[in-house]
Coordinates of C-alpha atoms in Angstrom, one line a residue:
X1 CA 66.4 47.4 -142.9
X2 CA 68.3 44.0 -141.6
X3 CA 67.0 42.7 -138.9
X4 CA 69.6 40.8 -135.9
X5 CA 72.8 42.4 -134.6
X6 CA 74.1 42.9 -138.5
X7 CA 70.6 45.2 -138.9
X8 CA 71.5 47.5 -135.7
X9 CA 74.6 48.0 -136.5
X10 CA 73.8 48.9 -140.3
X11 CA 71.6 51.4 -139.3
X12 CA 74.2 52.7 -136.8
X13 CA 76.3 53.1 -139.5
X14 CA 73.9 54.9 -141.7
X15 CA 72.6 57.7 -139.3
X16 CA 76.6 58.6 -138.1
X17 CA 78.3 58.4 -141.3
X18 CA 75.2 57.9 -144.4
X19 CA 74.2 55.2 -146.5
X20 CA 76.6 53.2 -146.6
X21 CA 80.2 52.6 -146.7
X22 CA 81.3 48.6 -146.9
X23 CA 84.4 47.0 -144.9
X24 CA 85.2 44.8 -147.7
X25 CA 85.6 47.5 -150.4
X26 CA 89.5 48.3 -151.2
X27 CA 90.5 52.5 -151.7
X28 CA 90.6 51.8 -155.2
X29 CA 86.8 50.8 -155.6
X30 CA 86.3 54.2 -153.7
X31 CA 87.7 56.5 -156.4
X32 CA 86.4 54.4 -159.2
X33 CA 82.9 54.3 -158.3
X34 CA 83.0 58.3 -157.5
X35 CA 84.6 58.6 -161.0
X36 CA 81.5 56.3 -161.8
X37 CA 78.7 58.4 -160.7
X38 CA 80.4 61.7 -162.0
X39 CA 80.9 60.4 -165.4
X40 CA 77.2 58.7 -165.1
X41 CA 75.8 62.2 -164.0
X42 CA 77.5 63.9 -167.0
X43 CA 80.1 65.7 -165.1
X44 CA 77.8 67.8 -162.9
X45 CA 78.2 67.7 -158.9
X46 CA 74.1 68.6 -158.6
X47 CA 72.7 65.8 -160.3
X48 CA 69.4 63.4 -158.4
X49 CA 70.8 60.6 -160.7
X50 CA 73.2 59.0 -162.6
X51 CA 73.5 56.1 -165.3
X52 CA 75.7 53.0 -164.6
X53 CA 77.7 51.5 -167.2
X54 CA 77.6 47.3 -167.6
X55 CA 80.1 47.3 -170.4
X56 CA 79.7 43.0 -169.5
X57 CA 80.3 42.3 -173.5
X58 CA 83.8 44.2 -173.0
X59 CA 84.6 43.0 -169.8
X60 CA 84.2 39.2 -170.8
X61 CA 86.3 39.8 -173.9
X62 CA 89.1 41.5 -171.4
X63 CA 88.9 39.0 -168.6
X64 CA 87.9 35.8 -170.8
X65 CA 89.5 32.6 -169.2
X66 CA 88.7 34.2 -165.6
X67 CA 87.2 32.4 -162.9
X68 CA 83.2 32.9 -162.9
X69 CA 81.8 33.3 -159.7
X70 CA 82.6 30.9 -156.5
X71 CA 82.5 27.8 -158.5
X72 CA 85.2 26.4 -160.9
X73 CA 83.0 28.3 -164.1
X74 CA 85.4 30.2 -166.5
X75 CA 84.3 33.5 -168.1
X76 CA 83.9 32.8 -172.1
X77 CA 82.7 35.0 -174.9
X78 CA 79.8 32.9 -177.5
X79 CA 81.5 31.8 -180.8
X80 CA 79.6 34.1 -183.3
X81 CA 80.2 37.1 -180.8
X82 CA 84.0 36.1 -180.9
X83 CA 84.2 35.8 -184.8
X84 CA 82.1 39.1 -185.4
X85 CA 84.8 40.9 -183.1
X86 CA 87.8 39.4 -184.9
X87 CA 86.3 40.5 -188.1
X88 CA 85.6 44.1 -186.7
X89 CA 89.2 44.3 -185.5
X90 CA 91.4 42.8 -187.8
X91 CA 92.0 39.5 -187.1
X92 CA 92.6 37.2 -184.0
X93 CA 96.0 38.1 -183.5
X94 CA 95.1 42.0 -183.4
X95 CA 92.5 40.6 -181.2
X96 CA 94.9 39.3 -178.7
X97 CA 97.2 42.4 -178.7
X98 CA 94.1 44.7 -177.7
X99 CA 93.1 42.1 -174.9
X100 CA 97.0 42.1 -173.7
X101 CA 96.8 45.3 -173.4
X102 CA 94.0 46.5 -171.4
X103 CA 94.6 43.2 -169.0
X104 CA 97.4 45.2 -168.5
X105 CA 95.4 48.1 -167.2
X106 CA 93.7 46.1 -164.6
X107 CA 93.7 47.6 -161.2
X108 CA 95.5 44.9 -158.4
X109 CA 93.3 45.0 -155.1
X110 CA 95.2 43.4 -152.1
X111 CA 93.6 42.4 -148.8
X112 CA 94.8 43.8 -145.4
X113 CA 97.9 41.1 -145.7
X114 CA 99.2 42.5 -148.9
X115 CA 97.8 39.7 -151.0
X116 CA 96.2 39.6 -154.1
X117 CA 92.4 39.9 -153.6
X118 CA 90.4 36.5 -154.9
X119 CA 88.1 38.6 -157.5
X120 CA 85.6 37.0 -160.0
X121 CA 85.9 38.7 -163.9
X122 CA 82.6 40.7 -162.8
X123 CA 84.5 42.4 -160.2
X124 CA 87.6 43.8 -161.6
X125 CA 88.2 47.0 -162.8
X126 CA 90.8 49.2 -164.9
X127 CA 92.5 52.2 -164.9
X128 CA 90.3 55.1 -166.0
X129 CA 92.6 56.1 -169.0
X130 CA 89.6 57.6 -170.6
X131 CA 85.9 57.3 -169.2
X132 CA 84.9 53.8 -171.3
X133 CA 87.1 51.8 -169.3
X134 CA 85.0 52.6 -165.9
X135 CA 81.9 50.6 -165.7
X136 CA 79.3 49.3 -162.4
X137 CA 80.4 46.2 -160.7
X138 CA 78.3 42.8 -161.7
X139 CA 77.4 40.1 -160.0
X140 CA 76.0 36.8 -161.4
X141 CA 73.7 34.1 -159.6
X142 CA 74.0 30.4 -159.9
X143 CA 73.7 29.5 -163.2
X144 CA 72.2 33.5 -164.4
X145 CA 73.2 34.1 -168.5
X146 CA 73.0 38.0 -167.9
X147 CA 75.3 39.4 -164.5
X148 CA 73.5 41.5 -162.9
X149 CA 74.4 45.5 -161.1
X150 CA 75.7 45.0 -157.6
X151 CA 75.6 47.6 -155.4
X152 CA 76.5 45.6 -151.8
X153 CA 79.8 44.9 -153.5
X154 CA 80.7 48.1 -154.8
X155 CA 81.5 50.9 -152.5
X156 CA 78.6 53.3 -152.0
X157 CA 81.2 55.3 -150.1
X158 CA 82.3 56.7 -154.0
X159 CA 78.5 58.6 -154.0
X160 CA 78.6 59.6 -150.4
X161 CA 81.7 61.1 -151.6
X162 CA 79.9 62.7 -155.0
X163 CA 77.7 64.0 -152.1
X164 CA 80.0 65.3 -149.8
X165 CA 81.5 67.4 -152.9
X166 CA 78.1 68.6 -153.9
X167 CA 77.3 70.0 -150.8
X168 CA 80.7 71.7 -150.6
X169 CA 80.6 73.2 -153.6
X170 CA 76.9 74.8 -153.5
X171 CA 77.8 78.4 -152.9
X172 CA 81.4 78.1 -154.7
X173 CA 79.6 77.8 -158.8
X174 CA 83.5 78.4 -159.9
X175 CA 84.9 76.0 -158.0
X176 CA 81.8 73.1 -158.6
X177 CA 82.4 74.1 -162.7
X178 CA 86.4 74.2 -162.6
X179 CA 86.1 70.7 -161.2
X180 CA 83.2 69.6 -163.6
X181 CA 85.2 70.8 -166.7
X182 CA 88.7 69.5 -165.7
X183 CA 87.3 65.9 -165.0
X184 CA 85.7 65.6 -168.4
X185 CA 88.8 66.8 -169.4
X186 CA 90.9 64.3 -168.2
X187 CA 88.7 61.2 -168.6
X188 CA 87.6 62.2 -172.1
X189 CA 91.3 63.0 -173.4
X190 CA 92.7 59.3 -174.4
X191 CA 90.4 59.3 -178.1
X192 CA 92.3 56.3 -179.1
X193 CA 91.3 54.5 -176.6
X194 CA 87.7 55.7 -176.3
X195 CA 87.6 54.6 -180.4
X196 CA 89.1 50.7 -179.6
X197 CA 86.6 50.2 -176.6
X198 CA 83.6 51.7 -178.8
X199 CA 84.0 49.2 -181.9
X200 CA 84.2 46.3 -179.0
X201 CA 81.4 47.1 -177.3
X202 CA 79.1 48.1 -180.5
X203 CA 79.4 44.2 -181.0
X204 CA 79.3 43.2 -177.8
X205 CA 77.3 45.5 -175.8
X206 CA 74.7 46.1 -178.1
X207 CA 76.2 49.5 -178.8
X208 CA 75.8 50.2 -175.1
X209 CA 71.8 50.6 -175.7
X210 CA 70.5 52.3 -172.4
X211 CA 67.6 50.8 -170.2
X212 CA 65.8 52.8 -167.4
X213 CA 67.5 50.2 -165.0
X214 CA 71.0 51.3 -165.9
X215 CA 70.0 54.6 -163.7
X216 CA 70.7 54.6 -159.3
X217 CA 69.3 57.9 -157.8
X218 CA 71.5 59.8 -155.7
X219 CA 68.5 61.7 -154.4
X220 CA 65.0 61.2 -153.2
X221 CA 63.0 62.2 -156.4
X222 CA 58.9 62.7 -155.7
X223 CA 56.5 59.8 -156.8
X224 CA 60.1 57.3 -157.5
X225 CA 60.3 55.0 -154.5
X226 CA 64.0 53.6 -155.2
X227 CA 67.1 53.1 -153.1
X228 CA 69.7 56.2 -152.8
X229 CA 72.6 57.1 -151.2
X230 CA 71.9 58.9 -147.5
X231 CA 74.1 61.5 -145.9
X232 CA 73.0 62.3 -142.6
X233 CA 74.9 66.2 -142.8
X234 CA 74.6 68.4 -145.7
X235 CA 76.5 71.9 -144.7
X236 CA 80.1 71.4 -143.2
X237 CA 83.0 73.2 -143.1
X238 CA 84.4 70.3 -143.8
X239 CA 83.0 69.2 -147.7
X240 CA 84.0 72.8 -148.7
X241 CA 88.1 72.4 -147.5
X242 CA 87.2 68.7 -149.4
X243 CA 86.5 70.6 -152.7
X244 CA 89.1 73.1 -152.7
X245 CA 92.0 70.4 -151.8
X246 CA 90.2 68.1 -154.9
X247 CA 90.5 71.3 -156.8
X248 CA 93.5 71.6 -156.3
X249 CA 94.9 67.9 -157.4
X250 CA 93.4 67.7 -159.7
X251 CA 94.4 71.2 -161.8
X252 CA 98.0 69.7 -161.6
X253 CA 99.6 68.9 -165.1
X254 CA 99.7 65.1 -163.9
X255 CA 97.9 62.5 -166.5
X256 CA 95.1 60.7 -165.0
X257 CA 97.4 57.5 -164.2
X258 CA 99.3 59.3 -161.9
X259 CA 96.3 61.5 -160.9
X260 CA 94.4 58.4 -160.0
X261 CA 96.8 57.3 -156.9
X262 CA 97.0 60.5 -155.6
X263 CA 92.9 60.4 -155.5
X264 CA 93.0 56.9 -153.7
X265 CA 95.3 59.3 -150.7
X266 CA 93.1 61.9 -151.2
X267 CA 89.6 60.5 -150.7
X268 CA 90.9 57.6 -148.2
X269 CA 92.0 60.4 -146.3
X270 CA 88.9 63.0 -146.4
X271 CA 86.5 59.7 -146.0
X272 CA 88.8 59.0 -142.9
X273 CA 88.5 62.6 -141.4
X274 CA 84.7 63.0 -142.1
X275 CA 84.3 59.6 -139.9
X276 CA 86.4 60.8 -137.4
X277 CA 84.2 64.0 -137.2
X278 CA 81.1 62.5 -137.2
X279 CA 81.9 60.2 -133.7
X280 CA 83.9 62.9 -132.2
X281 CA 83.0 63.5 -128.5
X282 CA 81.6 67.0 -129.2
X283 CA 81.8 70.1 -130.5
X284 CA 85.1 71.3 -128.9
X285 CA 87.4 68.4 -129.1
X286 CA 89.0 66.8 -132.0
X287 CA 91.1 63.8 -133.0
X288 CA 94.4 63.6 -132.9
X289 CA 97.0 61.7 -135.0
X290 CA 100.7 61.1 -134.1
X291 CA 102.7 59.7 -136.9
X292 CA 105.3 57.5 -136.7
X293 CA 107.9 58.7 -139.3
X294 CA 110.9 56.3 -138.0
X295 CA 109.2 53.3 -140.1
X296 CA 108.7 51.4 -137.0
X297 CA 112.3 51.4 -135.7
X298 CA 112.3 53.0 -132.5
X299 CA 109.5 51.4 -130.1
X300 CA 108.7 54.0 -128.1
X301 CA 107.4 56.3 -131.4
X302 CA 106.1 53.1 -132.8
X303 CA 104.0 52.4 -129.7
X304 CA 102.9 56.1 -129.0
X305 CA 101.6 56.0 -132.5
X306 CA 99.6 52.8 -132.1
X307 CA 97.7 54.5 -128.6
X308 CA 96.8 57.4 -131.1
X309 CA 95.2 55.0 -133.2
X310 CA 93.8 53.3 -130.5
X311 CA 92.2 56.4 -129.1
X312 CA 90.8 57.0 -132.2
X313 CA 89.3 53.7 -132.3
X314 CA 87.9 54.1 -128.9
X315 CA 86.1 57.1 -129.9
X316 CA 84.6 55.8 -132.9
X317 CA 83.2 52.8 -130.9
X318 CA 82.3 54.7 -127.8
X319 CA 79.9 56.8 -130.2
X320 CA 78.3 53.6 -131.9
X321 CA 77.8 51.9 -128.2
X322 CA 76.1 55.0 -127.1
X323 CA 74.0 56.2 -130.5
X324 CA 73.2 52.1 -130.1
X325 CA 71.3 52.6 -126.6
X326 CA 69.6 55.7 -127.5
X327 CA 68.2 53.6 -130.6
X328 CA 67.1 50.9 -128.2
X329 CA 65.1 53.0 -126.4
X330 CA 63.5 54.7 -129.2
X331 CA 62.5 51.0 -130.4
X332 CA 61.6 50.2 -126.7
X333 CA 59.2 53.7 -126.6
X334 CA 57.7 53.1 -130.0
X335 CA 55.7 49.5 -128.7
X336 CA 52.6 50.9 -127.3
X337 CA 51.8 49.8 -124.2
X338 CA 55.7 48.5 -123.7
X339 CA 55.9 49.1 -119.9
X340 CA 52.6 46.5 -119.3
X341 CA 54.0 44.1 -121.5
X342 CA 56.8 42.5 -119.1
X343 CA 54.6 39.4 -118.3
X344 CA 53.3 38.9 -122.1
X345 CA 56.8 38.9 -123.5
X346 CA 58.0 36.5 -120.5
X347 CA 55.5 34.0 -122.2
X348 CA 56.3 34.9 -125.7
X349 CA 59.8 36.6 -126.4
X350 CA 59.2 35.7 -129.6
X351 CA 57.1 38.6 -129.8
X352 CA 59.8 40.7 -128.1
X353 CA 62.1 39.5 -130.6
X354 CA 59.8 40.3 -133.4
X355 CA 59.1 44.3 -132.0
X356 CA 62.9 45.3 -131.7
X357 CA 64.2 43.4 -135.0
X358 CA 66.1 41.1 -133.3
X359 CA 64.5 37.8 -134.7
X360 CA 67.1 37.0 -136.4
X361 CA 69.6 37.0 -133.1
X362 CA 71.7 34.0 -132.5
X363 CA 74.5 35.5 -129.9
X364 CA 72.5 37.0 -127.0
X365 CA 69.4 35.7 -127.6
X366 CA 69.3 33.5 -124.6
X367 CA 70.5 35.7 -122.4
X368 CA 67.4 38.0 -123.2
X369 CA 65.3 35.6 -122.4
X370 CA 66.9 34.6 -118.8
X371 CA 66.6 38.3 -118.1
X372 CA 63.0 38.4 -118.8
X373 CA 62.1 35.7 -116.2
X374 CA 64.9 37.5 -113.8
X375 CA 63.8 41.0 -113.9
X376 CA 61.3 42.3 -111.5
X377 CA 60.5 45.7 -113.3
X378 CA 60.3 47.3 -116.6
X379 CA 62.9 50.0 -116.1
X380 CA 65.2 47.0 -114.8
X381 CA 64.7 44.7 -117.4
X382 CA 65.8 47.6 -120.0
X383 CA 68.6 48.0 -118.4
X384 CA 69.1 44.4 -118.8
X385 CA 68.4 44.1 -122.6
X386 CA 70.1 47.3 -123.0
X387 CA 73.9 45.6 -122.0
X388 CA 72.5 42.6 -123.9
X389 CA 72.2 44.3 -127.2
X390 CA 74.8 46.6 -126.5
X391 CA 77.5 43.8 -126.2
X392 CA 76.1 41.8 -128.9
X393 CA 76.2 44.1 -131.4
X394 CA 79.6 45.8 -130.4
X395 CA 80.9 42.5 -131.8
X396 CA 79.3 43.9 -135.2
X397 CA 80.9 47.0 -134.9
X398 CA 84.2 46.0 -134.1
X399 CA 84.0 43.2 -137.2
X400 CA 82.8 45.4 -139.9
X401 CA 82.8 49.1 -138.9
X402 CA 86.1 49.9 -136.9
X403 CA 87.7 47.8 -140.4
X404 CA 85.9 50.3 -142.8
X405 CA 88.4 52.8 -141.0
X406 CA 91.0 50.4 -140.5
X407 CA 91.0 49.5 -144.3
X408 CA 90.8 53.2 -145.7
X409 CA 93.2 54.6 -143.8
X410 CA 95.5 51.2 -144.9
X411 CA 94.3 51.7 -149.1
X412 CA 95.4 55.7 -148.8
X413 CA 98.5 55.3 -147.4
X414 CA 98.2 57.3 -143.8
X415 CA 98.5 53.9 -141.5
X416 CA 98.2 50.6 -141.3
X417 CA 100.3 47.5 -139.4
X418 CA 103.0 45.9 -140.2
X419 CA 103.5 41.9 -138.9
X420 CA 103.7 41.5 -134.7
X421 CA 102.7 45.4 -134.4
X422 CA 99.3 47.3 -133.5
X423 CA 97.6 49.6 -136.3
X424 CA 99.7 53.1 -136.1
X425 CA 99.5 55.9 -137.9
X426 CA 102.5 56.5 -140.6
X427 CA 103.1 57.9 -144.5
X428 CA 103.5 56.8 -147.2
X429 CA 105.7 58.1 -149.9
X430 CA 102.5 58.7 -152.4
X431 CA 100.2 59.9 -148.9
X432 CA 103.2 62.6 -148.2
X433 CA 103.2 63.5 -151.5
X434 CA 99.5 63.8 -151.6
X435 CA 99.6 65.7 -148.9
X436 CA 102.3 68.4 -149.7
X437 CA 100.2 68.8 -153.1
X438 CA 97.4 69.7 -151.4
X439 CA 98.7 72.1 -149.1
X440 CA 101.1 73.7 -151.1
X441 CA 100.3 75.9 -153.9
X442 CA 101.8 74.9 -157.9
X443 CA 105.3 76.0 -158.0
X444 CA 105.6 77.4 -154.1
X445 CA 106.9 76.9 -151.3
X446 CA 106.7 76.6 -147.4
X447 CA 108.9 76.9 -144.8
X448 CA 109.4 72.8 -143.0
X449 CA 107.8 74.1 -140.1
X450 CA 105.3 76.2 -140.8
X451 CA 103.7 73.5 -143.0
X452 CA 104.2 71.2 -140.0
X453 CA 102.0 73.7 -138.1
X454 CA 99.7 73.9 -140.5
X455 CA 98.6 69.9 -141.1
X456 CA 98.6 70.5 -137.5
X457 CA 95.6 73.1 -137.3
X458 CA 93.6 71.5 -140.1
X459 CA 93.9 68.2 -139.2
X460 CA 95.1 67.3 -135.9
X461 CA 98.6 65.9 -137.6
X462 CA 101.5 65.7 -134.5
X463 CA 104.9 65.1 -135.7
X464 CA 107.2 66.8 -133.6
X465 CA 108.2 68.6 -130.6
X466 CA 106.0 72.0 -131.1
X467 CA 102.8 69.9 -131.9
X468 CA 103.3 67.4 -129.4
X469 CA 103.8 70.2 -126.2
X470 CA 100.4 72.0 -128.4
X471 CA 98.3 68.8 -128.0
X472 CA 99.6 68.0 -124.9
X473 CA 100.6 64.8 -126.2
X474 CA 103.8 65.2 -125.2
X475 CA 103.6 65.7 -121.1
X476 CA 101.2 62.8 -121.5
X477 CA 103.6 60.2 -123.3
X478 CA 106.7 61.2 -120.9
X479 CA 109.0 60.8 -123.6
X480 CA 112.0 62.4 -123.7
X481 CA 111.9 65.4 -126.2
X482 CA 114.4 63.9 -128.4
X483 CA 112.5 61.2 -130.3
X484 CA 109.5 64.0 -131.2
X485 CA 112.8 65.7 -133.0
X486 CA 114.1 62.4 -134.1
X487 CA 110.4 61.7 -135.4
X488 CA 110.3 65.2 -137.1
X489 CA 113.8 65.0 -138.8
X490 CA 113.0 61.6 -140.3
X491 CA 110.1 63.2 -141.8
X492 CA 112.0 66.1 -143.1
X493 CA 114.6 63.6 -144.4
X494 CA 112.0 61.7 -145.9
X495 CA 110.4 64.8 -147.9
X496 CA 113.9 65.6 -149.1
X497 CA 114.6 62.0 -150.7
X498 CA 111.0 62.3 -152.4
X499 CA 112.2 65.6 -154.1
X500 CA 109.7 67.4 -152.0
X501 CA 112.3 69.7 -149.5
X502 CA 115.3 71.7 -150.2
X503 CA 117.6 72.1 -147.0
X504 CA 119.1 75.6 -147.0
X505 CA 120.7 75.3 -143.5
X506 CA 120.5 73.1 -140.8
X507 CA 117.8 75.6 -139.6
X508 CA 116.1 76.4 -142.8
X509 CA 114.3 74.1 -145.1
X510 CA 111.7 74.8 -147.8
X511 CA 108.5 72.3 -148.5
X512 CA 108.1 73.0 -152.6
X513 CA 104.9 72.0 -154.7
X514 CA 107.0 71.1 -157.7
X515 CA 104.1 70.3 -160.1
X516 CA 102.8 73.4 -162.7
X517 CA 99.0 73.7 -162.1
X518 CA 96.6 74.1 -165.2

C-alpha cells in the first residue's frame, strides 16, 4: 500500500468501493477495458483471469507520427517492418487508406472542460467494431524499445464492473449465458475487419504470440501471489437489476457503434449508483437526485439541482472522513504497547511516522509533531492526530475521489457543470435515451408518469411534482409547485423531440421503447 495522505486515502477507497477506480480515467476507458477483460476471459462472466491484448505493432502503424510519451519523441514503425507491411497489403497507398481509416475509429476523450485530452499513441483506443481493435493500454519509460502494460492508467473500474456482473448473474445461468453469447456476437460480427487487423498484426505483432505476462487475475488463485481486482461486496440486489438492465441493451438490434454510447450511460450510471450505495448513511436511507430538465434556464431548478448534488457529495465524503478515523485507530491499536509510547515518539516522531504510514507526509506533518509535545495524555493526543490526519487527507479525498464521481456521472451523461454554475444533476439526450431503453421493454410502452414513478423507486430520480411531495424535497426547497411541473413538462417535451413520447392528450402521454430486441 502507499504510504502518506495519497496511501490512506487509496485504501479508503478500496475497502468502500474495491480495488480501484482512477479519477483520471474518462467513461469511455470504463466500457472499453470491461469489453477488455470479457473478450480476454473468452466471453464468460466466471472467469479467475483474463489475457490482455498489446496489439503495440498495430497500434504504432495506426497512430505513427504521434507524439511518444512527455517528451517531443514521435511514434515510428522500423523500415523493414514498414516494407514487409506494404508488401503484405498491397502497396503503400493501400497502406495509407487502411491507416485513414481506422484513425478514423479512434475514440475522442475530452477533459472536464470539453477539450481534447493530451494522450500519448500508447494510450488511445478505438471503437470496438469487432474484438481486434480493443487492446491493454501501454506505457513506455524514458528511452524503453518495448511499451510496457499499464494498469494505473487504465481504468480498473472496467473489471470491478466484470465483477459486479459476475456476482449478479450467479444464480440467473440464462441470463450470465444470454449476455456471454450476445457479446461474442456482436464483437466477433465485423469478419472484414477482424481479416485486415490479423494480416497487420501477423507482421507486426509477431502473430500476436501469447506470453504468461499477457494474463491479470481477476481472482485470488492459491500458490499465485499477483495483483487483482478487489470488491469489497459480492451479493447485492444491486449487481443483479445491473445484469438484467445490461441484458436488456444489449439484445437491442443496435450495431455495436451505437451500442457502445449507450454502454458509456449505462455503466457510468450503475458505477455511479453502486458508489452512492456503498457511502450511504445506512440501511434505510437512500440518495436522492433532482434533475434539472430546464437546461439551466430557470435558477431556482438549476440551484435546487446543484444542493442535490451537493448532498450527495457530502455523503460520500462524510463516509470517507469517518471510515478514515476508524482506520486510524485500528493502525493506532495494532502498535503494541501504543498507550506507553507517548514520551518515545515525542523524541522520535519519526518512528510515529514510520508505524501509521505517514512517512511520506508533507501537509500536516508538523502539526503532529507540535501535538505530541502539547498533549498531556494518550487518549488526548489521539484525538489530536485523529483531526490531523483527518483534515489532511480529506484534501485527498476531495482531489481524487469526490472527481471519480464527478467525472462518471459527467462521461455518462446524467450531470455535470456548465461555465459560472455548480455540478447539478441533468440528461442528456443519449443518458434519457439510455434510460427509457432500459426501463422500457422492445416495442412497449409506458404511460409518462408511471415511468416517472418508477425511475423514482429504483433509483431515487425526482422530476416533478409527485416525486418531489414523495421525497419530501419539495416542502424542503419552498418552491412554488409550478417549476416541479415546469421541470417535468420540459422533460416530457424533451422525450417527444428525441422520438421517445407520443402525446395523446394533454393528459395522456405514452413512453415507447422503439427499438426491436433480438
Amino acid at each position: 500500500m502507499a504510504t502518506g495522505t495519497e496511501g490512506f486515502a487509496a485504501q479508503l477507497a478500496s475497502e468502500i468501493w474495491g480495488h480501484r477506480f482512477m479519477d483520471g480515467q474518462r467513461g469511455p476507458e470504463y466500457v472499453l477495458e470491461f469489453l477488455n477483460v470479457l473478450v480476454g476471459a473468452d466471453y464468460t462472466l466466471n472467469a479467475d483471469k483474463y489475457k490482455r491484448r498489446k496489439a503495440e505493432g498495430f497500434r504504432k502503424f495506426v497512430f505513427e507520427g504521434d507524439k511518444e510519451g512527455s517528451k517531443n519523441d514521435i511514434v515510428q514503425l522500423d523500415q523493414e517492418e514498414r516494407q514487409l507491411l506494404y508488401k503484405e497489403v498491397g502497396g503503400e497507398d493501400k497502406a495509407m487508406v487502411i491507416r485513414e481509416f481506422f484513425r478514423n475509429l479512434e475514440i475522442p476523450l475530452y477533459d472536464g472542460r470539453g477539450n481534447l485530452a493530451d494522450r500519448s499513441w500508447y494510450a488511445k483506443t478505438l471503437y470496438p467494431l469487432h474484438e481486434s481493435l480493443l487492446f491493454f493500454e501501454l506505457r513506455k519509460r524514458g528511452k524503453e524499445k518495448f511499451a510496457s502494460y499499464e494498469r494505473n492508467f487504465f481504468a480498473r473500474g472496467g473489471e470491478l464492473y466484470y465483477l459486479m456482473l459476475s456476482y449478479g448473474t450467479e444464480k440467473q445461468p440464462e441470463l450470465r449465458k444470454e449476455i456471454e453469447v450476445r457479446m461474442e456476437e456482436l464483437l466477433r460480427r465485423n469478419k472484414a475487419i477482424e481479416k485486415i487487423v490479423s494480416k497487420i498484426t501477423g507482421i507486426l505483432d509477431n502473430g500476436g504470440e501469447e506470453r504468461e505476462s499477457d494474463h491479470s487475475l481477476l481472482r485470488p488463485i492459491e500458490n499465485v501471489n499477483r495483483e487483482y481486482p478487489k470488491l469489497p461486496i459480492t451479493q447485492h440486489e444491486l449487481f443483479d437489476r445491473f445484469a438484467q438492465e445490461y441484458y436488456q441493451l444489449i439484445h437491442l438490434n443496435l450495431d455495436i457503434f451505437e451500442m457502445f454510447h449507450l454502454l458509456i450511460s449505462l455503466i457510468g450510471f450503475q458505477l455511479v449508483q453502486y458508489m452512492y450505495e456503498r457511502t450511504k448513511k445506512d440501511d434505510h436511507s437512500r440518495p436522492i437526485m433532482f434533475f434539472d430538465c430546464l437546461d439551466g434556464q430557470v435558477n431556482q431548478i438549476l440551484r435546487l439541482s446543484a444542493q442535490s448534488f451537493q448532498e450527495n457529495e457530502t455523503m460520500v465524503r462524510e463516509k470517507f472522513e469517518n471510515e478514515l478515523k476508524r482506520l486510524l485507530t485500528e493502525k493506532i491499536n495494532t502498535i503494541h504497547g501504543a498507550a506507553e509510547k507517548l514520551e518515545q515518539w515525542r523524541k522520535d516522531p519519526e518512528e510515529l511516522f514510520q508505524a501509521l504510514g505517514l512517512k511520506r507526509v508533507r501537509a500536516g506533518k508538523q502539526r503532529i509533531i507540535k501535538a505530541l509535545s502539547k498533549t498531556k495524555s494518550f487518549e488526548e493526543f489521539i484525538g489530536e492526530i485523529s483531526i490531523i490526519v483527518q483534515e489532511t487527507v480529506s484534501s485527498q479525498l476531495k482531489k481524487h475521489y469526490l472527481s471519480i464521481i464527478r467525472g462518471i456521472v459527467r462521461d455518462s451523461g446524467m450531470g455535470g457543470f456548465r461555465t459560472g454554475t455548480n455540478y447539478r444533476y441533468f440528461m442528456t439526450d443519449k443518458f434519457l435515451e439510455m434510460l427509457v431503453l432500459v426501463n422500457v421493454s422492445s416495442q412497449q410502452s409506458i404511460e409518462f408518469t408511471e415511468f416517472l414513478r418508477q425511475i423514482y423507486n429504483k433509483y431515487g430520480f425526482v422530476i416533478g411534482e409527485e416525486q418531489a411531495k414523495i421525497s419530501g424535497l419539495y416542502e424542503k426547497s419552498k418552491l412554488n409547485v409550478s417549476y416541479f411541473q415546469k421541470n417535468e413538462q420540459s422533460l416530457r417535451e424533451k422525450l417527444k423531440s428525441n422520438g421517445l413520447l407520443i402525446e395523446y392528450s394533454d393528459a395522456t402521454a405514452m413512453i415507447r421503447n422503439p427499438y426491436n430486441s433480438l
